[in-house]
């Protein structure tokens, strides 16, 4: 697959793909006879992993370390597992922080609505809280499914 197609598929720039390869976050991409990158399924799977982890807030240096450990083979399995477990703990904290920010923003918007349309009913408030819970669960499930 061409660089432009991969960039479009993952909604990233071609420069990002090149940087990730150069930084060691993804495998070296094979080139065709004309010298252009030709992404295989292996690189595409790594890019999928990297884009997912980056969107969840995991840093470049962590992903470089993870890829290097992966390349070092099965002897690094426990070290990779610990690295990912640490990221999971950090991510859980980010989710809590986002939930707190969401609740605060929701509360602020509720006050705006109070001035315009009157106070929300308890039923509407319950629906909003349920929606927040559902969105949180979906985000966590999506993250786990991308492992």
Tab-separated table of C-alpha atoms in Angstrom:
chain	number	residue	atom	x	y	z
A	1	UNK	CA	0.000	0.000	0.000
A	2	UNK	CA	1.304	3.463	-0.911
A	3	UNK	CA	2.154	6.085	1.700
A	4	UNK	CA	-0.692	8.329	0.565
A	5	UNK	CA	-3.208	5.491	0.920
A	6	UNK	CA	-1.960	4.593	4.403
A	7	UNK	CA	-2.001	8.247	5.465
A	8	UNK	CA	-5.573	8.594	4.228
A	9	UNK	CA	-6.677	5.343	5.879
A	10	UNK	CA	-5.415	6.445	9.311
A	11	UNK	CA	-6.022	10.185	8.869
A	12	UNK	CA	-2.382	11.067	9.500
A	13	UNK	CA	0.149	12.928	7.420
A	14	UNK	CA	2.753	11.218	5.283
A	15	UNK	CA	5.333	13.136	7.324
A	16	UNK	CA	4.000	11.452	10.484
A	17	UNK	CA	4.366	8.018	8.884
A	18	UNK	CA	7.952	8.810	7.896
A	19	UNK	CA	8.706	10.169	11.361
A	20	UNK	CA	7.270	7.096	13.083
A	21	UNK	CA	9.453	4.881	10.917
A	22	UNK	CA	12.556	7.001	11.519
A	23	UNK	CA	11.891	7.233	15.278
A	24	UNK	CA	11.466	3.473	15.533
A	25	UNK	CA	7.777	3.336	16.438
A	26	UNK	CA	6.949	1.103	13.469
A	27	UNK	CA	9.017	-1.357	11.421
A	28	UNK	CA	11.159	-0.219	8.529
A	29	UNK	CA	8.875	-0.056	5.518
A	30	UNK	CA	9.983	-2.037	2.466
A	31	UNK	CA	10.427	-0.112	-0.754
A	32	UNK	CA	9.395	-1.012	-4.251
A	33	UNK	CA	11.721	-1.098	-7.260
A	34	UNK	CA	11.339	2.665	-7.705
A	35	UNK	CA	12.291	3.387	-4.086
A	36	UNK	CA	8.814	4.247	-2.836
A	37	UNK	CA	7.548	2.896	0.454
A	38	UNK	CA	5.261	-0.099	0.051
A	39	UNK	CA	3.426	-0.764	3.335
A	40	UNK	CA	2.639	-4.396	4.077
A	41	UNK	CA	0.006	-5.732	6.461
A	42	UNK	CA	2.638	-5.868	9.222
A	43	UNK	CA	3.419	-2.142	9.046
A	44	UNK	CA	-0.277	-1.308	8.717
A	45	UNK	CA	-1.050	-3.241	11.912
A	46	UNK	CA	1.704	-1.351	13.728
A	47	UNK	CA	0.395	1.975	12.413
A	48	UNK	CA	-3.087	1.030	13.610
A	49	UNK	CA	-1.637	0.304	17.059
A	50	UNK	CA	0.401	3.528	17.125
A	51	UNK	CA	-2.493	5.750	16.036
A	52	UNK	CA	-4.749	4.193	18.660
A	53	UNK	CA	-2.172	4.580	21.418
A	54	UNK	CA	-1.268	8.141	20.377
A	55	UNK	CA	-4.945	9.152	20.358
A	56	UNK	CA	-5.242	7.820	23.904
A	57	UNK	CA	-2.346	9.982	25.062
A	58	UNK	CA	0.551	7.527	25.082
A	59	UNK	CA	3.795	9.301	24.284
A	60	UNK	CA	6.191	8.749	21.434
A	61	UNK	CA	9.063	7.676	23.688
A	62	UNK	CA	6.880	4.983	25.272
A	63	UNK	CA	5.901	3.641	21.861
A	64	UNK	CA	9.527	3.651	20.709
A	65	UNK	CA	10.509	1.722	23.833
A	66	UNK	CA	7.670	-0.745	23.315
A	67	UNK	CA	8.616	-1.366	19.685
A	68	UNK	CA	12.290	-1.826	20.582
A	69	UNK	CA	11.336	-4.349	23.255
A	70	UNK	CA	9.066	-6.127	20.784
A	71	UNK	CA	11.921	-6.342	18.298
A	72	UNK	CA	14.136	-7.820	21.024
A	73	UNK	CA	11.862	-10.854	21.090
A	74	UNK	CA	9.998	-13.003	23.559
A	75	UNK	CA	12.571	-12.513	26.317
A	76	UNK	CA	11.101	-9.014	26.787
A	77	UNK	CA	7.502	-10.195	27.137
A	78	UNK	CA	7.226	-9.353	30.855
A	79	UNK	CA	8.898	-5.975	30.385
A	80	UNK	CA	6.473	-5.124	27.571
A	81	UNK	CA	3.577	-6.278	29.703
A	82	UNK	CA	4.681	-4.047	32.602
A	83	UNK	CA	5.072	-1.097	30.257
A	84	UNK	CA	1.533	-1.611	28.927
A	85	UNK	CA	0.127	-2.113	32.421
A	86	UNK	CA	1.665	1.192	33.470
A	87	UNK	CA	0.094	2.864	30.459
A	88	UNK	CA	-3.252	1.325	31.361
A	89	UNK	CA	-3.044	2.840	34.851
A	90	UNK	CA	-2.144	6.230	33.361
A	91	UNK	CA	-4.983	5.933	30.858
A	92	UNK	CA	-7.468	5.098	33.611
A	93	UNK	CA	-6.435	8.314	35.352
A	94	UNK	CA	-6.858	10.296	32.129
A	95	UNK	CA	-10.334	8.799	31.733
A	96	UNK	CA	-11.213	9.854	35.301
A	97	UNK	CA	-9.877	13.331	34.581
A	98	UNK	CA	-11.919	13.503	31.378
A	99	UNK	CA	-15.044	12.320	33.211
A	100	UNK	CA	-14.520	15.044	35.809
A	101	UNK	CA	-14.039	17.668	33.099
A	102	UNK	CA	-17.085	16.342	31.239
A	103	UNK	CA	-19.219	16.554	34.376
A	104	UNK	CA	-18.032	20.081	35.079
A	105	UNK	CA	-18.723	21.212	31.523
A	106	UNK	CA	-22.105	19.513	31.622
A	107	UNK	CA	-22.914	21.314	34.877
A	108	UNK	CA	-21.880	24.634	33.369
A	109	UNK	CA	-24.083	24.022	30.336
A	110	UNK	CA	-26.958	23.066	32.622
A	111	UNK	CA	-26.765	26.521	34.167
A	112	UNK	CA	-26.827	28.122	30.747
A	113	UNK	CA	-29.927	26.122	29.910
A	114	UNK	CA	-31.524	27.129	33.218
A	115	UNK	CA	-31.490	30.745	32.129
A	116	UNK	CA	-32.856	29.993	28.682
A	117	UNK	CA	-35.233	27.034	29.002
A	118	UNK	CA	-35.730	26.429	32.708
A	119	UNK	CA	-34.361	23.695	34.972
A	120	UNK	CA	-33.781	20.239	33.529
A	121	UNK	CA	-36.029	17.547	34.867
A	122	UNK	CA	-34.535	14.782	36.974
A	123	UNK	CA	-35.277	12.384	34.128
A	124	UNK	CA	-33.185	14.457	31.695
A	125	UNK	CA	-30.372	14.593	34.266
A	126	UNK	CA	-30.474	10.787	34.618
A	127	UNK	CA	-30.326	10.421	30.832
A	128	UNK	CA	-27.231	12.638	30.662
A	129	UNK	CA	-25.466	10.683	33.394
A	130	UNK	CA	-26.336	7.399	31.686
A	131	UNK	CA	-25.007	8.778	28.406
A	132	UNK	CA	-21.747	9.737	30.132
A	133	UNK	CA	-21.415	6.232	31.543
A	134	UNK	CA	-22.181	4.599	28.173
A	135	UNK	CA	-19.666	6.811	26.348
A	136	UNK	CA	-16.996	5.990	28.930
A	137	UNK	CA	-17.637	2.244	28.670
A	138	UNK	CA	-17.555	2.399	24.874
A	139	UNK	CA	-14.223	4.272	24.907
A	140	UNK	CA	-12.706	1.724	27.268
A	141	UNK	CA	-14.028	-1.191	25.180
A	142	UNK	CA	-12.679	0.340	21.963
A	143	UNK	CA	-9.312	0.768	23.602
A	144	UNK	CA	-9.267	-2.855	24.835
A	145	UNK	CA	-10.372	-4.190	21.439
A	146	UNK	CA	-7.462	-2.418	19.773
A	147	UNK	CA	-4.972	-4.459	21.816
